[in-house]
Short mmCIF file of C-alpha atoms in Angstrom, two decimals:
data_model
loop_
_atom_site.label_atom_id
_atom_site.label_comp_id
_atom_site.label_asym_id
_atom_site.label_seq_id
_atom_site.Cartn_x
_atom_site.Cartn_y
_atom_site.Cartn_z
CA UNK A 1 -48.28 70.73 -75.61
CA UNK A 2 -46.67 71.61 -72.09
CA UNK A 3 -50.07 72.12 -71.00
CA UNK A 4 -51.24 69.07 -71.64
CA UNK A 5 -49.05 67.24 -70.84
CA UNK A 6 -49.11 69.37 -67.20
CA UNK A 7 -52.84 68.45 -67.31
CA UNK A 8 -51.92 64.52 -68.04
CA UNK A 9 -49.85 64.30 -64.97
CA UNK A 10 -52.35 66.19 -63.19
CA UNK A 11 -55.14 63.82 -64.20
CA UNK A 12 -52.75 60.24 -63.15
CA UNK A 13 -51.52 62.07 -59.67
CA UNK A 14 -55.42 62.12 -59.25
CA UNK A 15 -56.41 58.85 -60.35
CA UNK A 16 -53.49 57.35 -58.34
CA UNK A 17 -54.40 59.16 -54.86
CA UNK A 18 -57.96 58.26 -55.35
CA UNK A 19 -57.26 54.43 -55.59
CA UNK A 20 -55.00 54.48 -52.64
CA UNK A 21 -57.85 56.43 -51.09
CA UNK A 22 -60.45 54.16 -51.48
CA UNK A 23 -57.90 51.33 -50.12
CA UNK A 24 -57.42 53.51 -47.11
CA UNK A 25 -61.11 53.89 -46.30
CA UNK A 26 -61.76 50.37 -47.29
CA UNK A 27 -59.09 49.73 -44.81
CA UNK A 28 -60.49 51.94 -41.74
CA UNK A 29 -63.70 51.07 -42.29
CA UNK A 30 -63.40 47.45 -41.70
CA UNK A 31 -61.01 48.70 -38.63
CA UNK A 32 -63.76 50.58 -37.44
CA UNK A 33 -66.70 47.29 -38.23
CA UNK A 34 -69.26 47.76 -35.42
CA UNK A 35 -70.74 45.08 -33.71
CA UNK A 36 -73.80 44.98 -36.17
CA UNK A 37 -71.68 44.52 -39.71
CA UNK A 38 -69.59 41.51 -37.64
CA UNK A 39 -72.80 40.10 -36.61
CA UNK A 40 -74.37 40.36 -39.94
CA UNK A 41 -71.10 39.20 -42.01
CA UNK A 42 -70.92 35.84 -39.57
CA UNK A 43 -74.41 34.92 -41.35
CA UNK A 44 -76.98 36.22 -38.94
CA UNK A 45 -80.08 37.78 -39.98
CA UNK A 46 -80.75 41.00 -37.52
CA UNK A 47 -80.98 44.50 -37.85
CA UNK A 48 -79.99 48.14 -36.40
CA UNK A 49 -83.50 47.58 -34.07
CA UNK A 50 -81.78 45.04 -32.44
CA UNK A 51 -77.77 46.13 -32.29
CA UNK A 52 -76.84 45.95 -28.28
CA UNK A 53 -76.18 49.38 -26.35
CA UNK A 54 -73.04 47.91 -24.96
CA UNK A 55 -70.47 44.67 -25.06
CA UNK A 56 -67.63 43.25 -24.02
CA UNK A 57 -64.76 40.85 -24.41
CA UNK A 58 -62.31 39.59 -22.49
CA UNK A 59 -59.70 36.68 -22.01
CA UNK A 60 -60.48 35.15 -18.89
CA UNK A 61 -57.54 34.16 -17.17
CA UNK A 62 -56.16 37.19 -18.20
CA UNK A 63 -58.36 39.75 -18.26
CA UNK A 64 -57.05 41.29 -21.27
CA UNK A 65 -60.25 43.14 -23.55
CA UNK A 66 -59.97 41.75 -26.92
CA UNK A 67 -63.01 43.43 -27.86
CA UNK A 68 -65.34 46.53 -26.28
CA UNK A 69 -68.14 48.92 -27.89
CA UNK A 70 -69.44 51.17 -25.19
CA UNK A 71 -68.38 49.05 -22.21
CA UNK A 72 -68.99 51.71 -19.57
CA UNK A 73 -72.49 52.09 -19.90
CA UNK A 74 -74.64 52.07 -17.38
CA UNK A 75 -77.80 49.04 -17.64
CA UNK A 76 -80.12 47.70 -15.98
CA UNK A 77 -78.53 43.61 -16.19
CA UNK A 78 -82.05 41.97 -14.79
CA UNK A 79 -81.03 38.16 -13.82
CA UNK A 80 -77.44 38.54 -14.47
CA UNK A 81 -77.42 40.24 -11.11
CA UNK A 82 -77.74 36.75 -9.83
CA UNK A 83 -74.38 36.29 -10.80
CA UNK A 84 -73.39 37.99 -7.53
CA UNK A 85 -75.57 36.56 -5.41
CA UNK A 86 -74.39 32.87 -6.68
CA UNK A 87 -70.34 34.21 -6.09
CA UNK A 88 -71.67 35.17 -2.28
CA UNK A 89 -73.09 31.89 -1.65
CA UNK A 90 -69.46 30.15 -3.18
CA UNK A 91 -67.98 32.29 -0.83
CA UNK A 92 -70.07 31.20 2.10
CA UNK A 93 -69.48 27.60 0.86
CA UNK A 94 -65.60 28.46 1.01
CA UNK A 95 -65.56 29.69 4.77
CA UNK A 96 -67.52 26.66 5.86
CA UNK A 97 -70.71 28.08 6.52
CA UNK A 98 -72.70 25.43 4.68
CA UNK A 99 -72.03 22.83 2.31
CA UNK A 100 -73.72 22.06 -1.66
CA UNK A 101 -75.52 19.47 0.73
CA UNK A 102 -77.27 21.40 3.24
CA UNK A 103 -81.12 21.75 2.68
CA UNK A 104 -83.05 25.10 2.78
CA UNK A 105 -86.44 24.50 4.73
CA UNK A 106 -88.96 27.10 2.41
CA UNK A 107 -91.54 28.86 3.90
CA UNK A 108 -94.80 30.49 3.12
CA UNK A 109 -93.13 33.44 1.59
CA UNK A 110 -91.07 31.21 -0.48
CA UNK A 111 -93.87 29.88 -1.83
CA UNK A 112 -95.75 32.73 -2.37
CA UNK A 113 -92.93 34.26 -4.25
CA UNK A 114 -92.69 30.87 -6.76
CA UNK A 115 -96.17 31.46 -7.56
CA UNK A 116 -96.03 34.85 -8.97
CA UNK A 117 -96.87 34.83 -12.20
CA UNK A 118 -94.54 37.51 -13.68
CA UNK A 119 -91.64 36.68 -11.85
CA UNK A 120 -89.30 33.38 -13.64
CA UNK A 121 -89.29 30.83 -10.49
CA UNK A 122 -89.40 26.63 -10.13
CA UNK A 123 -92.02 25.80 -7.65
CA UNK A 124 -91.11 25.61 -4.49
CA UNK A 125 -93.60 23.93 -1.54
CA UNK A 126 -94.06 25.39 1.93
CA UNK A 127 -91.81 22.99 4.53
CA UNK A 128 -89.97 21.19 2.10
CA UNK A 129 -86.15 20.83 2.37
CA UNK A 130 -84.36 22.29 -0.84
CA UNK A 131 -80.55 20.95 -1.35
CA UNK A 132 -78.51 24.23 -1.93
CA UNK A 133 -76.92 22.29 -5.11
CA UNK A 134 -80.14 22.25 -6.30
CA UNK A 135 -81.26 26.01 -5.83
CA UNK A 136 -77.97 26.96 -7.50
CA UNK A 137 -79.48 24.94 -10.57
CA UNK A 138 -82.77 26.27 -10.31
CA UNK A 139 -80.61 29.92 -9.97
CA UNK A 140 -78.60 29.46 -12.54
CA UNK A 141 -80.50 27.56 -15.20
CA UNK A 142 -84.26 28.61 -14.68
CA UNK A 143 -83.35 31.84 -13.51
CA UNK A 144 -85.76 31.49 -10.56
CA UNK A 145 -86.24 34.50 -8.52
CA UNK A 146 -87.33 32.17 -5.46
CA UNK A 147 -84.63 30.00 -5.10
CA UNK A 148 -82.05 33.31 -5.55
CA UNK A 149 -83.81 34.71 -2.88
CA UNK A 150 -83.51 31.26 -0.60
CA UNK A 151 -79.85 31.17 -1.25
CA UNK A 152 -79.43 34.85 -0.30
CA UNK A 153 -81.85 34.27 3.20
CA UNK A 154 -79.52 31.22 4.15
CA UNK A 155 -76.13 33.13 3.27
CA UNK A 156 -77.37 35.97 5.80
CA UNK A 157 -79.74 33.70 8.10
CA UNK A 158 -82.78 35.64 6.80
CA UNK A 159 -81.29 39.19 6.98
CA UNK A 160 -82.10 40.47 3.20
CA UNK A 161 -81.07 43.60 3.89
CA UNK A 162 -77.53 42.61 4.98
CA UNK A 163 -77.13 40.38 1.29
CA UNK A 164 -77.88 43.39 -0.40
CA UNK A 165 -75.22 45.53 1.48
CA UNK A 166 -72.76 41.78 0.77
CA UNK A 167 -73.28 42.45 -3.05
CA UNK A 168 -72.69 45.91 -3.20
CA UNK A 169 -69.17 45.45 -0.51
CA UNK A 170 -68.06 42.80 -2.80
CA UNK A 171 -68.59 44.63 -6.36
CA UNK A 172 -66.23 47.14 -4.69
CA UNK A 173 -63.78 44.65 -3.68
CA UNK A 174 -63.21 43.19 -7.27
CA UNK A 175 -63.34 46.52 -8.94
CA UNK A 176 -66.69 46.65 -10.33
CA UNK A 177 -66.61 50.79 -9.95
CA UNK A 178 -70.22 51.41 -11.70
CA UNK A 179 -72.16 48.82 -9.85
CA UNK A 180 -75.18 49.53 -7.60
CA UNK A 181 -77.17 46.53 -6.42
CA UNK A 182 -80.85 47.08 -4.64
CA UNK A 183 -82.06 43.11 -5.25
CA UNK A 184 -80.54 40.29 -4.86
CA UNK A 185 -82.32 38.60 -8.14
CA UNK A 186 -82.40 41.12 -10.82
CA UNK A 187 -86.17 41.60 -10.15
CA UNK A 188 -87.33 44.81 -8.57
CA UNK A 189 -87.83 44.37 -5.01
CA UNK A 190 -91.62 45.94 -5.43
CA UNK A 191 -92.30 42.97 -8.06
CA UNK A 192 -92.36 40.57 -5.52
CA UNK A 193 -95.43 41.68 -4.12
CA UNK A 194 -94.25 42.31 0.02
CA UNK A 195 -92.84 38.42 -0.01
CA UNK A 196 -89.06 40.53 -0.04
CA UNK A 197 -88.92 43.58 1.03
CA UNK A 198 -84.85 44.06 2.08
CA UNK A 199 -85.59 47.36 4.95
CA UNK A 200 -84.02 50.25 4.33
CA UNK A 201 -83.79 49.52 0.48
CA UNK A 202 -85.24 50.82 -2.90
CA UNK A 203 -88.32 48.86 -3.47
CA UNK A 204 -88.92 50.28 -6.77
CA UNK A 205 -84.84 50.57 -8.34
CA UNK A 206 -83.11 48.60 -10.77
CA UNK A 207 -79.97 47.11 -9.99
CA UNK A 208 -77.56 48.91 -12.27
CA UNK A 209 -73.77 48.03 -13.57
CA UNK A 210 -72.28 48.15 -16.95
CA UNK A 211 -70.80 45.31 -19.73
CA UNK A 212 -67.23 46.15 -17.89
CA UNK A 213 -68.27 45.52 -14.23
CA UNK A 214 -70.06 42.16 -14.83
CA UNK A 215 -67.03 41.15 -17.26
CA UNK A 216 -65.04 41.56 -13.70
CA UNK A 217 -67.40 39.66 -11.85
CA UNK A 218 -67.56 37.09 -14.31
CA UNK A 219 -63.99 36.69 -14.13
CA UNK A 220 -63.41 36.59 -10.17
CA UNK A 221 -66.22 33.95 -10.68
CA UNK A 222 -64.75 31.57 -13.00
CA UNK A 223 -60.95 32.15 -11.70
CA UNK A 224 -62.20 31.70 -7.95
CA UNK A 225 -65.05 29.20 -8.10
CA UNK A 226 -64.48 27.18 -11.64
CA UNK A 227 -67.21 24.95 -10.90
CA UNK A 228 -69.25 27.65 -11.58
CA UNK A 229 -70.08 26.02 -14.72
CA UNK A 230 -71.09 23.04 -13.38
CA UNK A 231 -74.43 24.87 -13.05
CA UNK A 232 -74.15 27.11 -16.04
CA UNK A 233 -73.97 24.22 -19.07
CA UNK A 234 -76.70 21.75 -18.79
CA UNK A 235 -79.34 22.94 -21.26
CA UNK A 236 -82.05 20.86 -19.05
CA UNK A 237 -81.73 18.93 -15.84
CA UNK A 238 -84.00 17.59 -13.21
CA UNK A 239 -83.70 19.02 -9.22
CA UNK A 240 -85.49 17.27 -6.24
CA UNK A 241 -84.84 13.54 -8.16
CA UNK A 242 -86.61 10.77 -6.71
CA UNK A 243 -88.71 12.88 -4.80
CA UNK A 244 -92.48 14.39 -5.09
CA UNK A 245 -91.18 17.26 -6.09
CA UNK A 246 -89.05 16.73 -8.70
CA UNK A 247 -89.00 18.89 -11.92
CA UNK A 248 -87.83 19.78 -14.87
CA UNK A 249 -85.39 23.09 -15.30
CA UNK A 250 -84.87 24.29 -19.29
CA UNK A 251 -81.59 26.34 -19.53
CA UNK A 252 -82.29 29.87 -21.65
CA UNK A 253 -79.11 30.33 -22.65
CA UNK A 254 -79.56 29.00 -26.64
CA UNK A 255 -75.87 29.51 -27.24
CA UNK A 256 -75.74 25.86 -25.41
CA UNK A 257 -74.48 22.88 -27.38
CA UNK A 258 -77.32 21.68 -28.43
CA UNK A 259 -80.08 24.55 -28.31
CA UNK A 260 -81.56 27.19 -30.55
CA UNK A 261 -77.93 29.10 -31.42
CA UNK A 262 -75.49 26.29 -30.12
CA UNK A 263 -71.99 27.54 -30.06
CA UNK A 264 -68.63 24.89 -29.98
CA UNK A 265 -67.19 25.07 -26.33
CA UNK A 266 -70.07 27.31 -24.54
CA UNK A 267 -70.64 26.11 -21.03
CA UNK A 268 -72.23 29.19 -19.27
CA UNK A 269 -72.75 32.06 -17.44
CA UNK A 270 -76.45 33.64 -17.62
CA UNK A 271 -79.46 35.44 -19.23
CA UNK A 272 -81.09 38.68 -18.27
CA UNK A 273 -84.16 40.40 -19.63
CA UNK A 274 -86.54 43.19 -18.29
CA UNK A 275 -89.17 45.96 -19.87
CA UNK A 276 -86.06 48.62 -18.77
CA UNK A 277 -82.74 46.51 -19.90
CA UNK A 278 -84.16 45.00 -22.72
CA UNK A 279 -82.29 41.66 -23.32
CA UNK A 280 -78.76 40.79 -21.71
CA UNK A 281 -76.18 38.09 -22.27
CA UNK A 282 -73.00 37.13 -19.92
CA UNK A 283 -71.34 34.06 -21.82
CA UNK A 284 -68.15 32.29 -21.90
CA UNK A 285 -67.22 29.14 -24.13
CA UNK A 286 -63.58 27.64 -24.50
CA UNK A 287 -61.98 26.27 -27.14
CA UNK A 288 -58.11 24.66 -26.34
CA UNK A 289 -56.60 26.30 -23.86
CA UNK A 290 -58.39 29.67 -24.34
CA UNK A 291 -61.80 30.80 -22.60
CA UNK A 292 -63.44 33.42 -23.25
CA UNK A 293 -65.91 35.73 -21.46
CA UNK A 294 -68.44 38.35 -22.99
CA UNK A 295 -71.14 40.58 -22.13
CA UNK A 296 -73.87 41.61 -24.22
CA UNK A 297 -76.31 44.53 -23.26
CA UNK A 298 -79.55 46.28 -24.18
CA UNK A 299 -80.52 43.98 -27.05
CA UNK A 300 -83.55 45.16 -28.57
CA UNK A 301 -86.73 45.74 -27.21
CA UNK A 302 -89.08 43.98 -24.09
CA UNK A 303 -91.63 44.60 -26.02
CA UNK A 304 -90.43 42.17 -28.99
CA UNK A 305 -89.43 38.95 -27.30
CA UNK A 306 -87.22 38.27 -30.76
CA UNK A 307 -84.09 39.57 -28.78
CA UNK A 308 -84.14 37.21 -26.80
CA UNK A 309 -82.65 35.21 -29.77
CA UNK A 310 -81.18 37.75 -31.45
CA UNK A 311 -78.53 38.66 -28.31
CA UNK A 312 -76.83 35.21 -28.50
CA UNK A 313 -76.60 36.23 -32.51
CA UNK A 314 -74.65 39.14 -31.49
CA UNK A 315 -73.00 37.30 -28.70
CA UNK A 316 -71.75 34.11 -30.99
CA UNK A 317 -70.51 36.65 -33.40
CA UNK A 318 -68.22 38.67 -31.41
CA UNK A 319 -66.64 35.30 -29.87
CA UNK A 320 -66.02 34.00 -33.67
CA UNK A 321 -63.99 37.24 -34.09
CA UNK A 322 -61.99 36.91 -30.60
CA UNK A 323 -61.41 33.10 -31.02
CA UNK A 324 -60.26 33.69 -34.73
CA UNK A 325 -57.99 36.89 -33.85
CA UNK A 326 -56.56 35.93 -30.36
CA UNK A 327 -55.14 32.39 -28.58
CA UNK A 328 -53.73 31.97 -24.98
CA UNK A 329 -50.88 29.74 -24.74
CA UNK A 330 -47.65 28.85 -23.36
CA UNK A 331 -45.16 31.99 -24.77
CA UNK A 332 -42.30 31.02 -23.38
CA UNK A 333 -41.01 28.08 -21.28
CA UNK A 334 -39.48 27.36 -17.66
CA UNK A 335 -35.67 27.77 -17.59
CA UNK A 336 -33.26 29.47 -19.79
CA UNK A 337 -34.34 31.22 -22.77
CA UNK A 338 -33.06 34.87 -24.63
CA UNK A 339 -35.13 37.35 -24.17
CA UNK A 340 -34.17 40.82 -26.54
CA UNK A 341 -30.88 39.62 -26.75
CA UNK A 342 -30.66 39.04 -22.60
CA UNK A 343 -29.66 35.30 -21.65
CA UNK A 344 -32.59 34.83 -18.62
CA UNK A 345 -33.60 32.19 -16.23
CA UNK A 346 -37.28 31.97 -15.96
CA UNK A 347 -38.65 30.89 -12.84
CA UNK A 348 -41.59 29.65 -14.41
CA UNK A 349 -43.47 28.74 -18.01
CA UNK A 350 -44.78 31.92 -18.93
CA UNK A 351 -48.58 31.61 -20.57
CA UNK A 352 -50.75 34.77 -22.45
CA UNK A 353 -52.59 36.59 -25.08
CA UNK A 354 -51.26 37.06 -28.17
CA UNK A 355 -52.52 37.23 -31.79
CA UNK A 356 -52.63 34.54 -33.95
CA UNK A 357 -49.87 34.32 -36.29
CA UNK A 358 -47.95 36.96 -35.13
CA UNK A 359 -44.50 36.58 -32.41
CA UNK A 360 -44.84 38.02 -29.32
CA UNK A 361 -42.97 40.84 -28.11
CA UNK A 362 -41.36 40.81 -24.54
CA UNK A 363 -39.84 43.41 -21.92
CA UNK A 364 -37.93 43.42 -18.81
CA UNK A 365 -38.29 44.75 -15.91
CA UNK A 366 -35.97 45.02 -12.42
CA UNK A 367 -37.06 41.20 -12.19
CA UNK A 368 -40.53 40.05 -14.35
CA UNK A 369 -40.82 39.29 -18.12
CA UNK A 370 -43.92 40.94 -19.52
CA UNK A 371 -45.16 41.13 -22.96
CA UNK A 372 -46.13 43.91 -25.51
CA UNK A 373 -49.81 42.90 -26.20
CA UNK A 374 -51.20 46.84 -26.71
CA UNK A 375 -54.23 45.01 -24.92
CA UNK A 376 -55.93 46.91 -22.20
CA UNK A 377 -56.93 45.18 -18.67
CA UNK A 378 -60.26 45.18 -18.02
CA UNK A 379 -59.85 46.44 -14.89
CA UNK A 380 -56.82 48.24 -13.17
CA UNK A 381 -56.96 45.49 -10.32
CA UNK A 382 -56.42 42.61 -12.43
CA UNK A 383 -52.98 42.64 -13.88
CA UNK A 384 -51.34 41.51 -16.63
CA UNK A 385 -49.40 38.44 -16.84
CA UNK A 386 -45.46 38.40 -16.15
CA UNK A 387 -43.15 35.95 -14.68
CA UNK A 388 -39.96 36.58 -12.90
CA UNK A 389 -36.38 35.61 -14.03
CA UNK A 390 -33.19 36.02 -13.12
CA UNK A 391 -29.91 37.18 -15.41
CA UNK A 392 -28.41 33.90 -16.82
CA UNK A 393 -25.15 35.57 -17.14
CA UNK A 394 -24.96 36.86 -13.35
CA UNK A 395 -26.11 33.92 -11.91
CA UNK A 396 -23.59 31.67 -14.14
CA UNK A 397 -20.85 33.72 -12.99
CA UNK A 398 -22.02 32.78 -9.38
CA UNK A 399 -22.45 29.20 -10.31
CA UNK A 400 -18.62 29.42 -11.82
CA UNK A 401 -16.99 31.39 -9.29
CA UNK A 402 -13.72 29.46 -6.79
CA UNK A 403 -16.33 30.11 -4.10
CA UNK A 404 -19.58 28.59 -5.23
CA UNK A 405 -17.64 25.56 -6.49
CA UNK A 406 -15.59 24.79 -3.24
CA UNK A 407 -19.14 25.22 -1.59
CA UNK A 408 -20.22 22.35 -3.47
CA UNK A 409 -17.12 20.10 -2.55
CA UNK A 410 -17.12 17.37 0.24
CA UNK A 411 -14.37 19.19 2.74
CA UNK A 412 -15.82 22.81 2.28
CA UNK A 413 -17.39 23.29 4.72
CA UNK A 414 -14.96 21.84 7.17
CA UNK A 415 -12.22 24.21 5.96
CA UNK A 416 -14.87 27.12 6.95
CA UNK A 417 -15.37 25.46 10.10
CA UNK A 418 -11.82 25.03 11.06
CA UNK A 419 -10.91 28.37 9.56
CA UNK A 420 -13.50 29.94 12.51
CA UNK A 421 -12.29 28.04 14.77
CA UNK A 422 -8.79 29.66 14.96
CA UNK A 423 -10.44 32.73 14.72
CA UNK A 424 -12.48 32.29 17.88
CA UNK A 425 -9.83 30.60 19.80
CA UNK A 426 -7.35 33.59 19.08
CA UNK A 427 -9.88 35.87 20.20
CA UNK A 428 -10.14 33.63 23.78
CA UNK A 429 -6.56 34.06 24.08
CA UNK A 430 -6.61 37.64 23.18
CA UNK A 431 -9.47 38.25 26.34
CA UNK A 432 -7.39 35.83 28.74
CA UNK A 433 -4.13 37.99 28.17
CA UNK A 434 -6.06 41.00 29.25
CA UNK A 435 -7.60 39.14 32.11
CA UNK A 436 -3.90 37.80 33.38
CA UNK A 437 -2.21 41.08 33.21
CA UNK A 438 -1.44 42.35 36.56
CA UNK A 439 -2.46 45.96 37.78
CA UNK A 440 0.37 48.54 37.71
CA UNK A 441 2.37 45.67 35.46
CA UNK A 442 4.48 47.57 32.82
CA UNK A 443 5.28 44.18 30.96
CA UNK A 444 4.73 45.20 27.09
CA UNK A 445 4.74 41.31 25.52
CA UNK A 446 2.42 38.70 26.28
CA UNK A 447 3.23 35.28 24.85
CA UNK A 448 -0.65 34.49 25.03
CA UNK A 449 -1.85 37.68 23.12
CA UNK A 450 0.91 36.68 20.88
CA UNK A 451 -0.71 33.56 20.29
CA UNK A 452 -3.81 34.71 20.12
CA UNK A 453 -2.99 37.07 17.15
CA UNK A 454 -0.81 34.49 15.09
CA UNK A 455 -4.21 32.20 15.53
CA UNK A 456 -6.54 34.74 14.23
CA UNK A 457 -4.13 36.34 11.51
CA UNK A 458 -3.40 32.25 10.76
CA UNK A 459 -7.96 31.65 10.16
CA UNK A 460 -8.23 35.07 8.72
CA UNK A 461 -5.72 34.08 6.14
CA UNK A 462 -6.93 30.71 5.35
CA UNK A 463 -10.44 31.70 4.78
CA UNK A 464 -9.41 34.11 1.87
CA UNK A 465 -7.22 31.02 0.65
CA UNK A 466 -10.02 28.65 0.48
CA UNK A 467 -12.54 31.58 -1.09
CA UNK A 468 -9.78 32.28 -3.84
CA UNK A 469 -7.89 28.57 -3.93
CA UNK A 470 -9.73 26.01 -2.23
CA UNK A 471 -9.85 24.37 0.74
CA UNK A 472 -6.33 23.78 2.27
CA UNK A 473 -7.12 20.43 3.56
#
């Protein structure tokens, strides 16, 4: 009978750890949900064939990674590279070099380039002036090697080799630390049949960065040049208007409003495919006060054209999960607020990333408010968000002392000002008694150093009475 009853306990301790087991690896396995399951529970019909080599999200004023699956991988990005080239020629705009106005006279190479066959390009003519507004649509939206390689000549004044050595300065310079450019398009320089040929340059290597780096870039983009998307959203728009050589640009980004995979609040950034990267995807969309960037890499295969659609499956999927997990917003506001028990002054409202339904968790430092997030940045350079404050307590006792008040009162400062002026006429007197004394004269009192004491003993006094009581008069 003991032994069964040994045996029954046996049998529930089993039963028991085994249910708690399976809730446990139930648990870690959703935890653990790759990038395919997420994609696949959200209602979209792909496979393994198709599951990207690397992606990334991040908050974008921020910088925070909500989300990353082999981030640091290095990829060929094809036309997202033109993401770079586009920030250069905002930059150029910034420093004055040209305006969204000026025109770009194209040559014979330009042309020759917009009628290669293999290469994505808008037709450009031979002597014709091109707007640079409308080359960063024809960029940006057709993903036209032609007019990337126009903007790039007029940012440099024709130099190609000096753009490429721009791109690769400037991925340094916003922390893009896996990041080698050798085009200025995203096409092979050898593809473009002698029309660009940057000296002293790979004619035959890929540009090459990873789902981290072009997150970065992405955000210096939107954060320094905002109208970015400007040229990023339309999902069709007409260049050269009211001219012979108008046309037509269709946007490939299908995660637009509107288009093949439209997803709420996505305005932007840019498409990339290539027989050696496969299919690529930088996005960002907004919804309230939150925007969002991602990067999606290595999507299937070149040599079925499907991924091209299936990477803004993947890419809509991974923003559902961000937008439903994380918000930005205000945390705390401008003024006095408590802060683990601390009364604080903040100099400022104090806006982040937090998760939804959950209350943030603060710190302080020597002077900032941060917040416990357990969110990485997604690069060391960028930091996270803080505000500074001051001790409510400290500076109230400031604000009460005899001191600060009588500062505030009508005759304050005269009281100072009459207080140091005793004080500097006793020291006069004190300097003329010296200067009267006669050579040799053994005289020990001098009724004008006398005064000239009582005078500065008489300010020296008064100021501590007005610090402690208040002004005397």
């Amino acid at each position: 009978m003991r032994i069964k009853n040994v045996l029954l306990k046996i049998c529930s301790f089993v039963l028991v750890f085994g249910y708690f087991s399976g809730i446990l690896t139930r648990t870690d396995a959703y935890a653990a949900e790759d990038i395919l399951t997420i994609t696949q529970n959200a209602g979209y019909q792909t496979t393994e064939f198709y599951k990207p080599k690397a992606s990334i999200v991040i908050e974008a004023k921020t910088g925070q990674v909500l989300w990353e699956d082999n981030p640091d991988l290095k990829w060929n990005p094809a036309s997202i590279a033109k993401l770079m080239s586009v920030y250069l020629v905002f930059e150029a705009i910034e420093q004055g070099k040209f305006t969204l106005e000026t025109t770009v006279k194209a040559t014979d190479n330009d042309q020759a380039i917009s009628q290669i066959y293999e290469l994505s390009n808008n037709s450009i003519v031979s002597g014709v002036d091109y707007p640079v507004q409308d080359l960063l649509y024809a960029t940006l939206v057709q993903s036209s090697n032609v007019a990337t390689v126009m903007l790039a000549n007029l940012v440099t004044d024709n130099d190609e080799a000096k753009f490429i050595h721009m791109m690769n300065d400037t991925a340094k310079e916003l922390g893009m630390t896996n990041s080698t450019f050798y085009n200025c398009s995203g096409a092979e320089t050898g593809s473009f049949n002698g029309y660009y040929k940057p000296e002293g340059i790979d004619q035959n290597a890929d540009n090459v960065t990873t789902a981290r780096d072009l997150a970065i870039l992405s955000y210096h983009l939107l954060k320094n040049y905002p109208d970015t998307v400007t040229y990023t959203s339309p999902t069709q728009i007409t260049i050269m208007e009211n001219t012979p050589y108008a046309e037509v640009l269709e946007n490939h980004n299908y995660s637009l409003p509107g288009l093949a995979y439209g997803y709420e609040g996505a305005d932007g950034l840019k498409t990339g495919s290539s027989p050696t990267g496969g299919f690529n995807y930088a996005a960002t969309a907004k919804r309230g006060d939150t925007r969002l960037i991602e990067i999606v890499l290595g999507v299937g295969d070149w040599e079925d054209q499907e991924g091209e659609l299936q990477r803004h499956a993947f890419g809509n999927a991974i923003f559902d999960q961000a937008f439903a997990t994380y918000e930005y917003k205000q945390l705390l506001p401008k003024g006095d607020t408590t802060i683990n028990k601390e009364d604080v002054i903040l100099d400022q409202n104090f806006y982040g990333v937090i998760q939804r339904n959950t209350e943030p968790a603060f710190q302080l430092s020597t002077d900032k408010v941060t917040m416990e997030t357990g969110l990485s940045q997604v690069s060391p350079t960028i930091k996270a968000p803080s505000v500074r404050f001051k001790y409510a307590k400290k500076l109230k006792a400031l604000q009460n002392s005899t001191f600060f008040k009588n500062g505030k009162k009508k005759n304050a400062l005269s009281t100072f000002f009459v207080n140091g002026l005793l004080i500097i006429l006793g020291l006069l007197l004190a300097a003329l008694a010296k200067l009267f004394k006669k050579d040799g004269s053994t005289q020990r009192f001098s009724p004008i150093l006398a005064l000239g004491v009582v005078l500065i003993l008489m300010g020296i006094g008064l100021s501590v009475y007005t610090v402690i009581i208040g002004p005397w008069f």
